[in-house]
Tab-separated table of C-alpha atoms and ligand atoms in Angstrom:
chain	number	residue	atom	x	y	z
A	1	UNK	CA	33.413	30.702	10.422
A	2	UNK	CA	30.143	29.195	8.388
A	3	UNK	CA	32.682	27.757	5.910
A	4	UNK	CA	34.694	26.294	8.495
A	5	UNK	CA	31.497	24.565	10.384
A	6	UNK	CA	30.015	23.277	7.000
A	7	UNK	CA	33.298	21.998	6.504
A	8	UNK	CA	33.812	20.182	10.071
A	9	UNK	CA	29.871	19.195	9.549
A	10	UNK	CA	30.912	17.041	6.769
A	11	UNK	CA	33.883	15.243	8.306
A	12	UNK	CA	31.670	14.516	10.919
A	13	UNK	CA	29.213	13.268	8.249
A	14	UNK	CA	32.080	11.606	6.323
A	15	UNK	CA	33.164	9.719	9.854
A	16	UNK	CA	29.930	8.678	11.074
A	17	UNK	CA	29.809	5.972	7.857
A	18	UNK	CA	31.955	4.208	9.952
A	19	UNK	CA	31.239	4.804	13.321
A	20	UNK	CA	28.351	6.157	15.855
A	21	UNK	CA	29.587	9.898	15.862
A	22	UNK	CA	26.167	10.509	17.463
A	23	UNK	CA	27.176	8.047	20.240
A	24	UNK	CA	30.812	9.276	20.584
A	25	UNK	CA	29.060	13.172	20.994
A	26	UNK	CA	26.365	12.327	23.836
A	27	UNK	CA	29.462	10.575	25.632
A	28	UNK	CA	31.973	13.035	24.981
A	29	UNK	CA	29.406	16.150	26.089
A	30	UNK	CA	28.875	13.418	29.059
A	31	UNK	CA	33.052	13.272	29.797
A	32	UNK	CA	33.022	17.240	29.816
A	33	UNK	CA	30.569	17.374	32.092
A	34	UNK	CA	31.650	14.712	34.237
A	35	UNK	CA	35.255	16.621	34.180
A	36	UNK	CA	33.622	19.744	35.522
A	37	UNK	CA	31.762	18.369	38.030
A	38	UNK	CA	35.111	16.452	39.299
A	39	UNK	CA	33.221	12.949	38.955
A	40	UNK	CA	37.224	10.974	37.937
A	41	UNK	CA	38.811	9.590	40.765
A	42	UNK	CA	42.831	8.133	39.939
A	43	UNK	CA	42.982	4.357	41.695
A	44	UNK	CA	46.705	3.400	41.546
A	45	UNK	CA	47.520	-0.458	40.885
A	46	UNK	CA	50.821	-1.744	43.363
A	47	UNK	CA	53.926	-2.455	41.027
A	48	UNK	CA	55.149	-5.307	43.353
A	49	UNK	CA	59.158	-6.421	43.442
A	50	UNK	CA	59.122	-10.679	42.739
A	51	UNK	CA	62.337	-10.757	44.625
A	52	UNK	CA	61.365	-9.064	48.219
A	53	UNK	CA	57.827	-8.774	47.645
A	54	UNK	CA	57.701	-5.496	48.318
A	55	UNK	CA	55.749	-2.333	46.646
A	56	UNK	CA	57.951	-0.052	44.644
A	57	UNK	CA	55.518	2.125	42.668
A	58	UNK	CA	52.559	2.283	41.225
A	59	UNK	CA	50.315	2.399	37.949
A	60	UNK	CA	47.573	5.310	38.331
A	61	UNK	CA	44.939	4.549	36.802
A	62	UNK	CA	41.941	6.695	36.002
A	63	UNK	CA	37.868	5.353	36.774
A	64	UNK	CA	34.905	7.486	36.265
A	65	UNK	CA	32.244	7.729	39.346
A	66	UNK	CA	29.155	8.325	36.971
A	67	UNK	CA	25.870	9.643	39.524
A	68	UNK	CA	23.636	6.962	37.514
A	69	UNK	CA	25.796	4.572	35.166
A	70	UNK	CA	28.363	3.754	38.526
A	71	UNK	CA	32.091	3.193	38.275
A	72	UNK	CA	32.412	3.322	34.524
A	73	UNK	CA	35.711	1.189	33.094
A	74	UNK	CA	38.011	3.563	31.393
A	75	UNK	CA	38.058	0.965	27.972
A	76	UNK	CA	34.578	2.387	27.836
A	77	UNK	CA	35.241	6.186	27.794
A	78	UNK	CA	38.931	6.105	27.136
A	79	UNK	CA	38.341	5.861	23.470
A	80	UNK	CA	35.990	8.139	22.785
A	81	UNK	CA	37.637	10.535	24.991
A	82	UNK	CA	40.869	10.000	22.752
A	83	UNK	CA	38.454	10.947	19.484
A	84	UNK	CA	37.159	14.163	20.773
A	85	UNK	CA	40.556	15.484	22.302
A	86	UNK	CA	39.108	15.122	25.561
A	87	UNK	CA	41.713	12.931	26.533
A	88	UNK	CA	43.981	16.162	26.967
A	89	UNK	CA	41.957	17.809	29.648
A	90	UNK	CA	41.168	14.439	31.272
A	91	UNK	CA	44.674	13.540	30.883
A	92	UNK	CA	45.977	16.467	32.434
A	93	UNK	CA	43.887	15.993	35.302
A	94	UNK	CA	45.119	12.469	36.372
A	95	UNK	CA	48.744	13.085	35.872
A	96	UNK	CA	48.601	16.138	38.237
A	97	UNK	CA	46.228	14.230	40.782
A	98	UNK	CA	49.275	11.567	40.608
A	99	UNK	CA	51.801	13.678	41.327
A	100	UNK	CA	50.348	15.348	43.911
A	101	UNK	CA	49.486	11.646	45.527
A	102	UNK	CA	53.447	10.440	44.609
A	103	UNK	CA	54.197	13.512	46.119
A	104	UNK	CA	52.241	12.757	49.255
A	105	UNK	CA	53.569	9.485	49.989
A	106	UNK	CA	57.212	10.632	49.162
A	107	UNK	CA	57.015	12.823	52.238
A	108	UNK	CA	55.471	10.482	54.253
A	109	UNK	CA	57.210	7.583	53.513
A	110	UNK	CA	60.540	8.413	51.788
A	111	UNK	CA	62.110	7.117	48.524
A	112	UNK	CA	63.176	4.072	49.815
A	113	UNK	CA	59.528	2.433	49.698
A	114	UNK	CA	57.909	4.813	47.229
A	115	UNK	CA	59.708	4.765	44.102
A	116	UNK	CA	57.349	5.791	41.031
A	117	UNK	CA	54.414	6.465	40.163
A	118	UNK	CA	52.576	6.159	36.857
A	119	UNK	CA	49.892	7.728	34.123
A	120	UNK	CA	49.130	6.468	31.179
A	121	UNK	CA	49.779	8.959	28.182
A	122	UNK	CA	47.835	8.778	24.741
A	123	UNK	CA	49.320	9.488	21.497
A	124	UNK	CA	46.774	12.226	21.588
A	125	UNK	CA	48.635	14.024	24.865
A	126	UNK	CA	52.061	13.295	23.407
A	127	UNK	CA	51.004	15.433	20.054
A	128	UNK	CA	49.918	18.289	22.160
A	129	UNK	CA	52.194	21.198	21.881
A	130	UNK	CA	51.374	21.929	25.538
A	131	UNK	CA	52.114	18.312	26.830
A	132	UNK	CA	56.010	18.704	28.554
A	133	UNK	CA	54.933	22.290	29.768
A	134	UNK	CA	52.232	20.394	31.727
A	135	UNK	CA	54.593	17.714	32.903
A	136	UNK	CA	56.715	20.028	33.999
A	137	UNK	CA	54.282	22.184	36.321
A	138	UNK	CA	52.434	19.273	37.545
A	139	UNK	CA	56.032	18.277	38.787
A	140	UNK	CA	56.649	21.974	39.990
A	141	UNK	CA	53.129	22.057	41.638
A	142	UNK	CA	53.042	19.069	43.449
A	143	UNK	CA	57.110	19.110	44.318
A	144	UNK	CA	57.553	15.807	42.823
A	145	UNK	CA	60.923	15.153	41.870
A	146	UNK	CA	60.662	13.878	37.977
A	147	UNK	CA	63.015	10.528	38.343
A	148	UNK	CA	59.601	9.670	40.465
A	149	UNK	CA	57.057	9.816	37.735
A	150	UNK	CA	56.541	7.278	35.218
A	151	UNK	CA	54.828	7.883	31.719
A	152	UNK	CA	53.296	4.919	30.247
A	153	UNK	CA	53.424	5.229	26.732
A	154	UNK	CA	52.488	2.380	24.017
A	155	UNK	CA	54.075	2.033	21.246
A	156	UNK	CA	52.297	2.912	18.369
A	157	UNK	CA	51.843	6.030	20.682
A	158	UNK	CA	55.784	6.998	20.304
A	159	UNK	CA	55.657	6.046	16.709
A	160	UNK	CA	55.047	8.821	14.560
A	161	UNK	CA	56.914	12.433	14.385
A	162	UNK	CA	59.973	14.312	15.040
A	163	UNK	CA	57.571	16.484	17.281
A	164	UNK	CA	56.593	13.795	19.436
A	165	UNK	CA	60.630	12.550	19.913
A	166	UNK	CA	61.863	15.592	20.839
A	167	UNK	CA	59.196	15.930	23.431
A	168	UNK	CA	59.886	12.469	25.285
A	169	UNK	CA	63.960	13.717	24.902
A	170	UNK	CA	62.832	16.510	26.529
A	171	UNK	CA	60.833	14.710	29.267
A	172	UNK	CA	64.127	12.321	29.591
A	173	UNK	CA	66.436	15.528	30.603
A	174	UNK	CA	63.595	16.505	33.133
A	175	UNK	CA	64.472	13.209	34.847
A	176	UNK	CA	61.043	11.629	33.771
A	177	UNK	CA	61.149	8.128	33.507
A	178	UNK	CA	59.046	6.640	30.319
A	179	UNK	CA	57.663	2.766	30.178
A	180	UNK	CA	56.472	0.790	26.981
A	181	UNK	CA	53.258	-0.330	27.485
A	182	UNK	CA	51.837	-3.417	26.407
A	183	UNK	CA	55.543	-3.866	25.199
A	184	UNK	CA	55.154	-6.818	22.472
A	185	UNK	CA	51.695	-6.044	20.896
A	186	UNK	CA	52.957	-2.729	18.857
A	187	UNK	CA	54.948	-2.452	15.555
A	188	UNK	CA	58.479	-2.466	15.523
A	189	UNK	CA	59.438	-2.675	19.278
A	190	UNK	CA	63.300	-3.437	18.433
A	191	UNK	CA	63.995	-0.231	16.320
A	192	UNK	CA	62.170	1.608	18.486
A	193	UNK	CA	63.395	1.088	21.541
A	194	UNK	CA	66.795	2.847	19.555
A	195	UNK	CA	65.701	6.297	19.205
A	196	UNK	CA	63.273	6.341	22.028
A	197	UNK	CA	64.210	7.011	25.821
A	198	UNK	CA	62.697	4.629	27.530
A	199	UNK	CA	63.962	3.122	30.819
A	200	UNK	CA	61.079	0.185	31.698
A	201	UNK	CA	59.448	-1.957	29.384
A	202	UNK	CA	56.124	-3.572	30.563
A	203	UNK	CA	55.440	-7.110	29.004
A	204	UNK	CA	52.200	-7.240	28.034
A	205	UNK	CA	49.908	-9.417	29.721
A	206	UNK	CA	48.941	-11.535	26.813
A	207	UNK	CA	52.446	-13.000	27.526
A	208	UNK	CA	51.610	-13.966	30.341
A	209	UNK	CA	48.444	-15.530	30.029
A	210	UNK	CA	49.169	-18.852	30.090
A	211	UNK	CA	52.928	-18.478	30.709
A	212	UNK	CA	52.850	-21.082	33.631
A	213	UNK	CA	51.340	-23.832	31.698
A	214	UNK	CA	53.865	-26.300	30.719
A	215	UNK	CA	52.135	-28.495	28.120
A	216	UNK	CA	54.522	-30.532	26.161
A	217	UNK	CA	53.963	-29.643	22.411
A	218	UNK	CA	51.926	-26.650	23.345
A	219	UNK	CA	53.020	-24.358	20.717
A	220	UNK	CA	51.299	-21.183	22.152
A	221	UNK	CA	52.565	-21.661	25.691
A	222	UNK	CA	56.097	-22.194	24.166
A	223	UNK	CA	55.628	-19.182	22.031
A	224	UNK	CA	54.666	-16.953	25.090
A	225	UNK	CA	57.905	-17.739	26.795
A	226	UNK	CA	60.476	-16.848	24.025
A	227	UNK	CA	59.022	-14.001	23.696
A	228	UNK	CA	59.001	-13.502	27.685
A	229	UNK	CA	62.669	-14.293	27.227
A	230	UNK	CA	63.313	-12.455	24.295
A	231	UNK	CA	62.117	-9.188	25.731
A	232	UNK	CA	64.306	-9.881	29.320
A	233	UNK	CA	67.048	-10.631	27.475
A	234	UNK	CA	66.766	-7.613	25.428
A	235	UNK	CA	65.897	-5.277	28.586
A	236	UNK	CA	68.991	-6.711	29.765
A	237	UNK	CA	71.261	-5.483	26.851
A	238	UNK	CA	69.539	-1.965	26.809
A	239	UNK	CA	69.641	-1.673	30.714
A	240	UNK	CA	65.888	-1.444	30.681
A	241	UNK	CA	63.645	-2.183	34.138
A	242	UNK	CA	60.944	-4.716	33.107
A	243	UNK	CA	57.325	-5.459	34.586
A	244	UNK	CA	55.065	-8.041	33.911
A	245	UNK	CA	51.724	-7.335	33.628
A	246	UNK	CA	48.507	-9.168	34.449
A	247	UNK	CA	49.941	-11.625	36.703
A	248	UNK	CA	46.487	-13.672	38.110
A	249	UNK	CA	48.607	-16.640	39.860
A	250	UNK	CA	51.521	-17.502	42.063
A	251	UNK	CA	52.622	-19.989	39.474
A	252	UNK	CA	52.634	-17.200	37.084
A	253	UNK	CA	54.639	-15.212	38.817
A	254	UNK	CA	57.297	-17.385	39.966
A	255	UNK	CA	57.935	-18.294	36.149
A	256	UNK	CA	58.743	-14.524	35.442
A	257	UNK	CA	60.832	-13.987	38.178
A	258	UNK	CA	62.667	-17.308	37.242
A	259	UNK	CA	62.794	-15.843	33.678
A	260	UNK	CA	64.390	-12.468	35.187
A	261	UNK	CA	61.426	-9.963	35.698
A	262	UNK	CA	61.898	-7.629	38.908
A	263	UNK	CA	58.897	-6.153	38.765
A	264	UNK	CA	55.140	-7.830	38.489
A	265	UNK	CA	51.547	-6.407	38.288
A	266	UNK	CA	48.123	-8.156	38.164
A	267	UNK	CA	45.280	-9.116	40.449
A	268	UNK	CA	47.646	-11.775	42.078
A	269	UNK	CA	49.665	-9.100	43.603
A	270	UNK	CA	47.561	-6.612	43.932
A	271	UNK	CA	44.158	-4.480	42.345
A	272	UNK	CA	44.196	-0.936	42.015
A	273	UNK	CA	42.947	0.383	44.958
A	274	UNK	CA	42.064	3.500	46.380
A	275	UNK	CA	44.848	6.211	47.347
A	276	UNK	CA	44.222	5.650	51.004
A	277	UNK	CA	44.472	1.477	50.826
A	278	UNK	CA	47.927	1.875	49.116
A	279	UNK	CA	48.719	4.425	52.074
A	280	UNK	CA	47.935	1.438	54.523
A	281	UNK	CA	50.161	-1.340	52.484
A	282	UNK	CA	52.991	1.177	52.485
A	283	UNK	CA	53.150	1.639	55.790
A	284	UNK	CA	52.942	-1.732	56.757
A	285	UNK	CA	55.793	-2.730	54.533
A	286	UNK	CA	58.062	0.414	56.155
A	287	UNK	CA	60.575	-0.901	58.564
A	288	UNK	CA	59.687	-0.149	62.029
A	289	UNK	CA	62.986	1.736	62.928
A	290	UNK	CA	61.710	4.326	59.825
A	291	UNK	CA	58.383	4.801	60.309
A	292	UNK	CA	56.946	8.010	61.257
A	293	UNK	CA	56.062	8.303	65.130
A	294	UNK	CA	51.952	8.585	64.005
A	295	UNK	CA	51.838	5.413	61.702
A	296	UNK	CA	53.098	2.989	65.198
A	297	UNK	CA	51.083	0.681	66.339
A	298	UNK	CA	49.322	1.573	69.681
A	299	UNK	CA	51.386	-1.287	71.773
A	300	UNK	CA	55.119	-0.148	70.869
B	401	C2E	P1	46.951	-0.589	30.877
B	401	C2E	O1	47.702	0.674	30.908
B	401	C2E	O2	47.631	-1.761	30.233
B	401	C2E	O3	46.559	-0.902	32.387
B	401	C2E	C1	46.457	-2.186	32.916
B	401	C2E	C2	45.023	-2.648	32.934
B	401	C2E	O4	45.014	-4.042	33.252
B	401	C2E	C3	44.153	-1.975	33.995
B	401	C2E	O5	42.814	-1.942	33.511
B	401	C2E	C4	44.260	-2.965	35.145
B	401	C2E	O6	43.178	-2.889	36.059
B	401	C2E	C5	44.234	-4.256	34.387
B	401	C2E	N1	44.855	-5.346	35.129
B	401	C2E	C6	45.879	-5.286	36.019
B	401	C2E	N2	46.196	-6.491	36.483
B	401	C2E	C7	45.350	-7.376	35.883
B	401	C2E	C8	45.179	-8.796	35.963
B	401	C2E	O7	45.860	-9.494	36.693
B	401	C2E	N3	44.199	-9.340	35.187
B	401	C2E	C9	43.418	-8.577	34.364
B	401	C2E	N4	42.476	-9.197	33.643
B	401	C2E	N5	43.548	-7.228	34.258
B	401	C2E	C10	44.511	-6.646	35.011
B	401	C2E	P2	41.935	-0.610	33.496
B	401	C2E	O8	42.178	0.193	34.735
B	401	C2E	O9	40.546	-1.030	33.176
B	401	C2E	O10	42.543	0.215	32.305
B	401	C2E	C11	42.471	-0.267	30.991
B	401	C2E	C12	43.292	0.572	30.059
B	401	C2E	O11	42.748	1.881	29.951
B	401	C2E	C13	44.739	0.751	30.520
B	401	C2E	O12	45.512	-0.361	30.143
B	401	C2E	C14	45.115	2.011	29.781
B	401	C2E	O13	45.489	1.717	28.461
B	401	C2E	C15	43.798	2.774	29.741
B	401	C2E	N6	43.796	3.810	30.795
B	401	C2E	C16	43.479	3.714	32.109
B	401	C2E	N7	43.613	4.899	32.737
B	401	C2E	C17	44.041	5.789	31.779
B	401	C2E	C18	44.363	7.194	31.790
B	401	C2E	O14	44.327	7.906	32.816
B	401	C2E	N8	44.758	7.748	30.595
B	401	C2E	C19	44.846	6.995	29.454
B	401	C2E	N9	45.242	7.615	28.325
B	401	C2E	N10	44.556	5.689	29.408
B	401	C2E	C20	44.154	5.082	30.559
B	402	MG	MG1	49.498	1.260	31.549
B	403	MG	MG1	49.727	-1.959	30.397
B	404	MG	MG1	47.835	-3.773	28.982
């Protein structure tokens, strides 16, 4: 056991050349903490249909209610979280909080208005042995059909291993649908998309930046939309669902919907938002001859 501390001593040393292991430490015995006193809270982000404008799933997405730093943005914590193998517990905990919530709404609402919902995954997750046995009694737990949950994966995430494939194949004949991330920003997104199951790719929102902007001889904003096209086009061949993400205009997103997207996320749709606000735009988008006798309004 000494051996094996000296030993993990000096990969620590060896690592902290290039980066603040001290920092990554405080904040990761910070993360355990916060995880056992239950201070992460899952907000879920409105995946929004460009066609009907309605709400057909949703991204979960996890925040961290710190007593004295505040609401603490997961691009701060998510890293380090991912270098100490936190990310497994912390993972664990948001995708069974989601399906629990999916769950929720599925009974209340029914699968015609609540269609998915969402984690992210890390590579991290993916290469734990443990990862589709947790999947699979989060689903069992919560009663969540799996053709309802969504796994965001990127994909350098799905790049490596014959472990990591035969986990998502395994997720696939559990009915678990799986989404590219940040589809576009990755390695080799063409061959990938081969061996991997995937049924939704998400365009990344650095396509769509800008996308709107129709400058003659603007070489970036032309470049944006092939590659918008390019990825529809190819979603189309594979049968794949598409989303755009980080849609911040209307202009924005009547370009992608022109271009073929169904689905859109961003700020212009809608934030994420707390479990109970998406409860409230679900029911107001139900039809009235479907919704539940408690959600009527007062006058009908
Ligand atoms: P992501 O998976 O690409 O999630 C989308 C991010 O873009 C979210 O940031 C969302 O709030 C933000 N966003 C959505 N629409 C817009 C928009 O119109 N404009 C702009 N500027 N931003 C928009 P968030 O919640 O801060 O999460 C950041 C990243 O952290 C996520 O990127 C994801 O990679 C990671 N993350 C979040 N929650 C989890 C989690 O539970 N597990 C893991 N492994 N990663 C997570
Ligand atoms: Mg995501
Ligand atoms: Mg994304
Ligand atoms: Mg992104």
């Amino acid at each position: 056991a000494a051996k094996q501390r000296g030993k993990d001593n000096w990969v620590r040393f060896a690592a902290g050349m290039e980066r603040p292991v001290h920092a990554d430490a405080q904040l990761g015995a910070e993360l355990r903490r916060g995880l056992d006193d239950g201070e992460f809270r899952v907000v879920y982000q409105p995946l929004v249909d460009l066609n009907r404008n309605l709400v057909t799933g949703v991204e979960a997405l996890v925040r961290w209610a710190h007593p004295t730093r505040g609401m603490v943005s997961p691009a701060d914590f998510i890293p380090v979280a991912e270098r100490t193998g936190l990310i497994v517990p912390l993972g664990r905990f948001v995708l069974r909080e989601t399906c629990r919530q999916a769950a929720a709404w599925l009974a209340e609402f029914g699968p015609e208005v609540v269609q998915k919902a969402g984690p992210n995954v890390s590579a991290r997750q993916l290469h734990d042995p443990d990862f589709v046995d947790d999947v699979r009694a989060a689903l069992a737990d919560s009663g969540l059909p799996g053709e309802f949950l969504v796994l965001e994966l990127t994909e350098s995430a799905v790049l490596r291993g014959q472990q990591v494939s035969r986990a998502l194949h395994e997720l696939h004949g559990m009915g678990v649908r799986l989404a590219l991330d940040d589809f576009g920003t990755g390695e080799s997104s063409l061959s990938l998309l081969r061996a991997f199951p995937a049924s939704i790719v998400k365009l990344d929102k650095s396509f769509v930046d800008g996308i709107e902007l129709d400058e003659p001889g603007s070489p970036a904003a032309m470049a944006r939309q092939a590659v918008a096209r390019a990825v529809i086009q190819m979603a189309g061949a594979l049968d794949l669902d598409t989303v755009a993400e980080g849609i911040e205009n209307a202009e924005q997103a009547e370009r992608l919907r022109q271009l073929g997207y169904s689905l859109g996320q961003g700020f212009h749709l809608a934030k994420p938002m707390s479990p109970e606000a998406v409860t409230r735009m679900l029911a107001d988008q139900m039809p009235a001859d479907q919704m539940p006798a408690d959600q009527m309004p007062a006058d009908q």
